[in-house]
Amino acid sequence: LAVVQELNPRDFVARENASEALIGLPNDTIVFFSDEAHFHLSGYVNKQNMRYWSRDNPRELHQRPLHSERVTVWCALSQVGIIGPWFFEENERTVSVTSARYVHMIEEFFLPTLNEMDVGDAWFQQDGATAHTARVSMAVLRQHFPGRIISLRGDLHWPPRSPDLTPCDYFLWGYLKSIVFNDRPRTLVHLKNNIRHAVANIPVDMLERVIRNFRVRLTQCIENNGRHLPDIIFKTV
């Protein structure tokens, strides 16, 4: 059983069109796929493992806070490396992602780091979150990625409800959450250090495989007329 977002006929068309446009880009095109995710201090819980077998009911309660402390992490992933993590916070407190904070991160962190990498005319992908697609945000992105923005209102339209097509969703966040909670961090500082270390230690050859898998997903999306990707989701080898 896999839980996925419900798609409608308009989504099928948008997903198929985007897949055809993306797969039409040259193989050596560098795309930075960006996204944010929340990492809660209470940890990542795999419900598949929450089974207990006993002759008697232990009547044991596992208490968890309703609103545990968390960090909001942003990264941009490509086959040549990851830019990030960036933590959205002020005075060491996690804050929501607004357009002003997003633009600040792009200008003060992402673009300088991208320039240091010297990767040429890279493309930039983002989802349709309001902070991402606000006028001020898009103006900054268009200035630095003319004709090379993959987004709602971008040069190449990114389809909504498609986490199965973006490497941050189908790979990065799950991979990081499988690692950063192994030593059960008890403070946000500890958790952030774990995230930094885990991101820094992702090898380039793994990122190359992730991007190759991205193109496989695009191909299957086209073959499935924009519908979900069961052959990818349930692949066992």
PDB file of N, CA and C in Angstrom, residues 36 88 96-106 126-139 141 151 153:
ATOM      1  N   GLU A  36      11.698  22.690   0.723  1.00  0.00           N
ATOM      2  CA  GLU A  36      11.862  22.748   2.176  1.00  0.00           C
ATOM      3  C   GLU A  36      11.190  21.536   2.806  1.00  0.00           C
ATOM      4  N   PHE A  88      15.554  27.997   8.067  1.00  0.00           N
ATOM      5  CA  PHE A  88      14.756  29.210   8.213  1.00  0.00           C
ATOM      6  C   PHE A  88      14.533  29.472   9.697  1.00  0.00           C
ATOM      7  N   SER A  96       8.404  30.624   9.832  1.00  0.00           N
ATOM      8  CA  SER A  96       7.748  30.200   8.591  1.00  0.00           C
ATOM      9  C   SER A  96       8.466  30.793   7.393  1.00  0.00           C
ATOM     10  N   VAL A  97       8.254  30.179   6.237  1.00  0.00           N
ATOM     11  CA  VAL A  97       8.909  30.638   5.009  1.00  0.00           C
ATOM     12  C   VAL A  97       8.010  31.678   4.340  1.00  0.00           C
ATOM     13  N   THR A  98       8.434  32.920   4.374  1.00  0.00           N
ATOM     14  CA  THR A  98       7.735  34.000   3.678  1.00  0.00           C
ATOM     15  C   THR A  98       8.525  34.367   2.425  1.00  0.00           C
ATOM     16  N   SER A  99       7.918  35.151   1.559  1.00  0.00           N
ATOM     17  CA  SER A  99       8.623  35.557   0.340  1.00  0.00           C
ATOM     18  C   SER A  99       9.876  36.359   0.672  1.00  0.00           C
ATOM     19  N   ALA A 100       9.799  37.234   1.688  1.00  0.00           N
ATOM     20  CA  ALA A 100      10.964  38.038   2.066  1.00  0.00           C
ATOM     21  C   ALA A 100      12.100  37.149   2.563  1.00  0.00           C
ATOM     22  N   ARG A 101      11.777  36.162   3.382  1.00  0.00           N
ATOM     23  CA  ARG A 101      12.806  35.260   3.886  1.00  0.00           C
ATOM     24  C   ARG A 101      13.346  34.363   2.777  1.00  0.00           C
ATOM     25  N   TYR A 102      12.485  33.980   1.866  1.00  0.00           N
ATOM     26  CA  TYR A 102      12.909  33.147   0.747  1.00  0.00           C
ATOM     27  C   TYR A 102      13.879  33.915  -0.148  1.00  0.00           C
ATOM     28  N   VAL A 103      13.552  35.156  -0.466  1.00  0.00           N
ATOM     29  CA  VAL A 103      14.430  35.981  -1.296  1.00  0.00           C
ATOM     30  C   VAL A 103      15.764  36.205  -0.591  1.00  0.00           C
ATOM     31  N   HIS A 104      15.720  36.455   0.696  1.00  0.00           N
ATOM     32  CA  HIS A 104      16.968  36.639   1.454  1.00  0.00           C
ATOM     33  C   HIS A 104      17.851  35.402   1.342  1.00  0.00           C
ATOM     34  N   MET A 105      17.256  34.215   1.482  1.00  0.00           N
ATOM     35  CA  MET A 105      18.022  32.986   1.369  1.00  0.00           C
ATOM     36  C   MET A 105      18.610  32.829  -0.030  1.00  0.00           C
ATOM     37  N   ILE A 106      17.809  33.107  -1.070  1.00  0.00           N
ATOM     38  CA  ILE A 106      18.280  32.990  -2.448  1.00  0.00           C
ATOM     39  C   ILE A 106      19.464  33.919  -2.688  1.00  0.00           C
ATOM     40  N   GLN A 126      11.467  24.771  -8.497  1.00  0.00           N
ATOM     41  CA  GLN A 126      10.791  24.943  -7.212  1.00  0.00           C
ATOM     42  C   GLN A 126       9.328  24.588  -7.387  1.00  0.00           C
ATOM     43  N   ASP A 127       8.652  24.304  -6.268  1.00  0.00           N
ATOM     44  CA  ASP A 127       7.226  24.000  -6.358  1.00  0.00           C
ATOM     45  C   ASP A 127       6.422  25.302  -6.327  1.00  0.00           C
ATOM     46  N   GLY A 128       5.111  25.159  -6.227  1.00  0.00           N
ATOM     47  CA  GLY A 128       4.245  26.327  -6.343  1.00  0.00           C
ATOM     48  C   GLY A 128       3.881  26.985  -5.039  1.00  0.00           C
ATOM     49  N   ALA A 129       4.662  26.801  -3.980  1.00  0.00           N
ATOM     50  CA  ALA A 129       4.380  27.454  -2.695  1.00  0.00           C
ATOM     51  C   ALA A 129       4.316  28.972  -2.892  1.00  0.00           C
ATOM     52  N   THR A 130       3.451  29.614  -2.122  1.00  0.00           N
ATOM     53  CA  THR A 130       3.230  31.052  -2.281  1.00  0.00           C
ATOM     54  C   THR A 130       4.510  31.851  -2.137  1.00  0.00           C
ATOM     55  N   ALA A 131       5.343  31.498  -1.152  1.00  0.00           N
ATOM     56  CA  ALA A 131       6.592  32.230  -0.945  1.00  0.00           C
ATOM     57  C   ALA A 131       7.515  32.101  -2.144  1.00  0.00           C
ATOM     58  N   HIS A 132       7.442  30.973  -2.839  1.00  0.00           N
ATOM     59  CA  HIS A 132       8.305  30.736  -3.993  1.00  0.00           C
ATOM     60  C   HIS A 132       7.857  31.533  -5.215  1.00  0.00           C
ATOM     61  N   THR A 133       6.561  31.635  -5.392  1.00  0.00           N
ATOM     62  CA  THR A 133       6.032  32.203  -6.638  1.00  0.00           C
ATOM     63  C   THR A 133       5.522  33.634  -6.487  1.00  0.00           C
ATOM     64  N   ALA A 134       5.773  34.249  -5.322  1.00  0.00           N
ATOM     65  CA  ALA A 134       5.420  35.658  -5.154  1.00  0.00           C
ATOM     66  C   ALA A 134       6.181  36.504  -6.178  1.00  0.00           C
ATOM     67  N   ARG A 135       5.657  37.671  -6.483  1.00  0.00           N
ATOM     68  CA  ARG A 135       6.275  38.512  -7.521  1.00  0.00           C
ATOM     69  C   ARG A 135       7.724  38.831  -7.194  1.00  0.00           C
ATOM     70  N   VAL A 136       7.993  39.159  -5.935  1.00  0.00           N
ATOM     71  CA  VAL A 136       9.358  39.530  -5.567  1.00  0.00           C
ATOM     72  C   VAL A 136      10.298  38.341  -5.712  1.00  0.00           C
ATOM     73  N   SER A 137       9.818  37.156  -5.384  1.00  0.00           N
ATOM     74  CA  SER A 137      10.647  35.950  -5.502  1.00  0.00           C
ATOM     75  C   SER A 137      10.934  35.640  -6.962  1.00  0.00           C
ATOM     76  N   MET A 138       9.888  35.664  -7.797  1.00  0.00           N
ATOM     77  CA  MET A 138      10.065  35.343  -9.206  1.00  0.00           C
ATOM     78  C   MET A 138      10.936  36.385  -9.912  1.00  0.00           C
ATOM     79  N   ALA A 139      10.857  37.632  -9.485  1.00  0.00           N
ATOM     80  CA  ALA A 139      11.677  38.670 -10.108  1.00  0.00           C
ATOM     81  C   ALA A 139      13.163  38.395  -9.884  1.00  0.00           C
ATOM     82  N   LEU A 141      14.526  35.443  -9.208  1.00  0.00           N
ATOM     83  CA  LEU A 141      14.897  34.223  -9.927  1.00  0.00           C
ATOM     84  C   LEU A 141      15.028  34.472 -11.431  1.00  0.00           C
ATOM     85  N   SER A 151       8.852  26.057 -12.632  1.00  0.00           N
ATOM     86  CA  SER A 151       8.020  26.472 -11.502  1.00  0.00           C
ATOM     87  C   SER A 151       6.636  26.841 -11.997  1.00  0.00           C
ATOM     88  N   ARG A 153       4.281  29.452 -12.990  1.00  0.00           N
ATOM     89  CA  ARG A 153       4.582  30.757 -13.594  1.00  0.00           C
ATOM     90  C   ARG A 153       6.029  30.846 -14.063  1.00  0.00           C
TER      91      ARG A 153
END
